[in-house]
Coordinates of N, CA and C in Angstrom, one line a residue:
X13 N -106.4 -56.1 -10.1 CA -105.9 -55.4 -8.9 C -106.8 -55.7 -7.7
X14 N -108.0 -56.2 -7.9 CA -108.8 -56.5 -6.8 C -109.5 -55.3 -6.2
X15 N -109.6 -54.2 -6.9 CA -110.3 -53.0 -6.4 C -111.8 -53.1 -7.0
X16 N -112.7 -53.2 -6.1 CA -114.1 -53.4 -6.5 C -114.8 -52.1 -6.7
X17 N -114.4 -51.0 -6.0 CA -115.0 -49.7 -6.2 C -113.9 -48.7 -6.4
X18 N -113.5 -48.4 -7.6 CA -112.4 -47.4 -7.9 C -112.7 -46.1 -7.3
X19 N -114.0 -45.7 -7.2 CA -114.4 -44.4 -6.6 C -114.0 -44.3 -5.1
X20 N -113.7 -45.4 -4.5 CA -113.4 -45.4 -3.0 C -111.9 -45.1 -2.8
X21 N -111.1 -45.1 -3.9 CA -109.7 -44.8 -3.7 C -109.4 -43.3 -3.3
X22 N -108.4 -43.1 -2.5 CA -108.0 -41.7 -2.2 C -107.2 -41.2 -3.4
X23 N -107.0 -39.9 -3.4 CA -106.3 -39.3 -4.5 C -104.8 -39.8 -4.5
X24 N -104.3 -40.0 -3.3 CA -102.9 -40.5 -3.1 C -102.8 -42.0 -3.7
X25 N -103.8 -42.8 -3.4 CA -103.8 -44.2 -3.9 C -103.9 -44.2 -5.4
X26 N -104.8 -43.4 -5.9 CA -105.0 -43.3 -7.4 C -103.7 -42.8 -8.0
X27 N -103.0 -41.8 -7.5 CA -101.8 -41.3 -8.0 C -100.7 -42.3 -8.0
X28 N -100.6 -43.1 -6.9 CA -99.6 -44.1 -6.8 C -99.8 -45.2 -7.9
X29 N -101.1 -45.6 -8.1 CA -101.4 -46.6 -9.1 C -101.0 -46.1 -10.5
X30 N -101.4 -44.9 -10.8 CA -101.1 -44.4 -12.2 C -99.6 -44.2 -12.4
X31 N -98.9 -43.7 -11.4 CA -97.5 -43.5 -11.5 C -96.8 -44.9 -11.7
X32 N -97.2 -45.9 -11.0 CA -96.6 -47.2 -11.1 C -96.9 -47.8 -12.5
X33 N -98.2 -47.7 -12.9 CA -98.6 -48.2 -14.2 C -97.8 -47.5 -15.3
X34 N -97.6 -46.2 -15.3 CA -96.9 -45.5 -16.3 C -95.4 -45.9 -16.3
X35 N -94.8 -46.1 -15.1 CA -93.4 -46.5 -15.1 C -93.3 -47.9 -15.6
X36 N -94.2 -48.8 -15.2 CA -94.1 -50.2 -15.6 C -94.3 -50.4 -17.1
X37 N -95.0 -49.5 -17.8 CA -95.3 -49.6 -19.2 C -94.6 -48.6 -20.0
X38 N -93.7 -47.8 -19.5 CA -93.0 -46.8 -20.2 C -92.1 -47.4 -21.3
X39 N -91.3 -48.4 -21.0 CA -90.4 -48.9 -22.0 C -90.2 -50.4 -21.7
X40 N -90.3 -51.2 -22.7 CA -90.0 -52.6 -22.5 C -88.6 -52.9 -22.4
X41 N -87.7 -52.0 -22.8 CA -86.3 -52.2 -22.8 C -85.7 -52.0 -21.4
X42 N -86.2 -51.0 -20.6 CA -85.7 -50.7 -19.3 C -86.5 -51.2 -18.2
X43 N -86.0 -52.2 -17.4 CA -86.8 -52.7 -16.3 C -87.1 -51.6 -15.3
X44 N -88.2 -51.8 -14.6 CA -88.5 -50.9 -13.5 C -87.7 -51.2 -12.3
X45 N -86.9 -50.2 -11.8 CA -86.1 -50.4 -10.7 C -86.9 -50.2 -9.4
X46 N -86.7 -50.9 -8.4 CA -87.4 -50.7 -7.1 C -86.9 -49.3 -6.5
X47 N -87.8 -48.7 -5.7 CA -87.4 -47.5 -5.1 C -86.3 -47.7 -4.1
X48 N -85.5 -46.6 -3.9 CA -84.4 -46.7 -2.9 C -85.2 -46.6 -1.5
X49 N -84.5 -46.9 -0.5 CA -85.0 -46.8 0.9 C -85.5 -45.4 1.1
X50 N -84.7 -44.4 0.7 CA -85.1 -43.0 1.0 C -86.4 -42.6 0.1
X51 N -86.5 -43.1 -1.1 CA -87.6 -42.8 -1.9 C -88.9 -43.5 -1.3
X52 N -88.7 -44.7 -0.8 CA -89.8 -45.4 -0.2 C -90.3 -44.7 1.0
X53 N -89.4 -44.3 1.9 CA -89.7 -43.6 3.1 C -90.5 -42.3 2.8
X54 N -90.0 -41.5 1.8 CA -90.6 -40.3 1.5 C -92.0 -40.5 0.9
X55 N -92.2 -41.5 0.0 CA -93.5 -41.8 -0.5 C -94.5 -42.2 0.6
X56 N -94.0 -43.0 1.5 CA -94.8 -43.5 2.6 C -95.2 -42.3 3.5
X57 N -94.3 -41.4 3.8 CA -94.6 -40.3 4.6 C -95.6 -39.4 3.9
X58 N -95.5 -39.2 2.6 CA -96.4 -38.4 1.9 C -97.8 -39.0 1.9
X59 N -97.9 -40.3 1.7 CA -99.1 -41.0 1.6 C -99.8 -40.9 3.0
X60 N -99.1 -40.9 4.1 CA -99.6 -40.8 5.4 C -99.9 -39.4 5.9
X61 N -99.5 -38.4 5.0 CA -99.7 -37.0 5.3 C -98.7 -36.5 6.3
X62 N -97.6 -37.2 6.4 CA -96.6 -36.8 7.4 C -95.5 -35.9 6.8
X63 N -95.5 -35.6 5.6 CA -94.5 -34.8 4.9 C -95.1 -33.6 4.3

């Protein structure tokens, strides 16, 4: 992933990495669907502290 110092990640960054990892490795039968525009906008707002 190119992260040289994991300790420098924010809690939001770490949460996003873990959630994505878990979703990607949950099941080999079901492909990971991309987020909808609304889901993306909400996640972006939360990451920026706007929600």
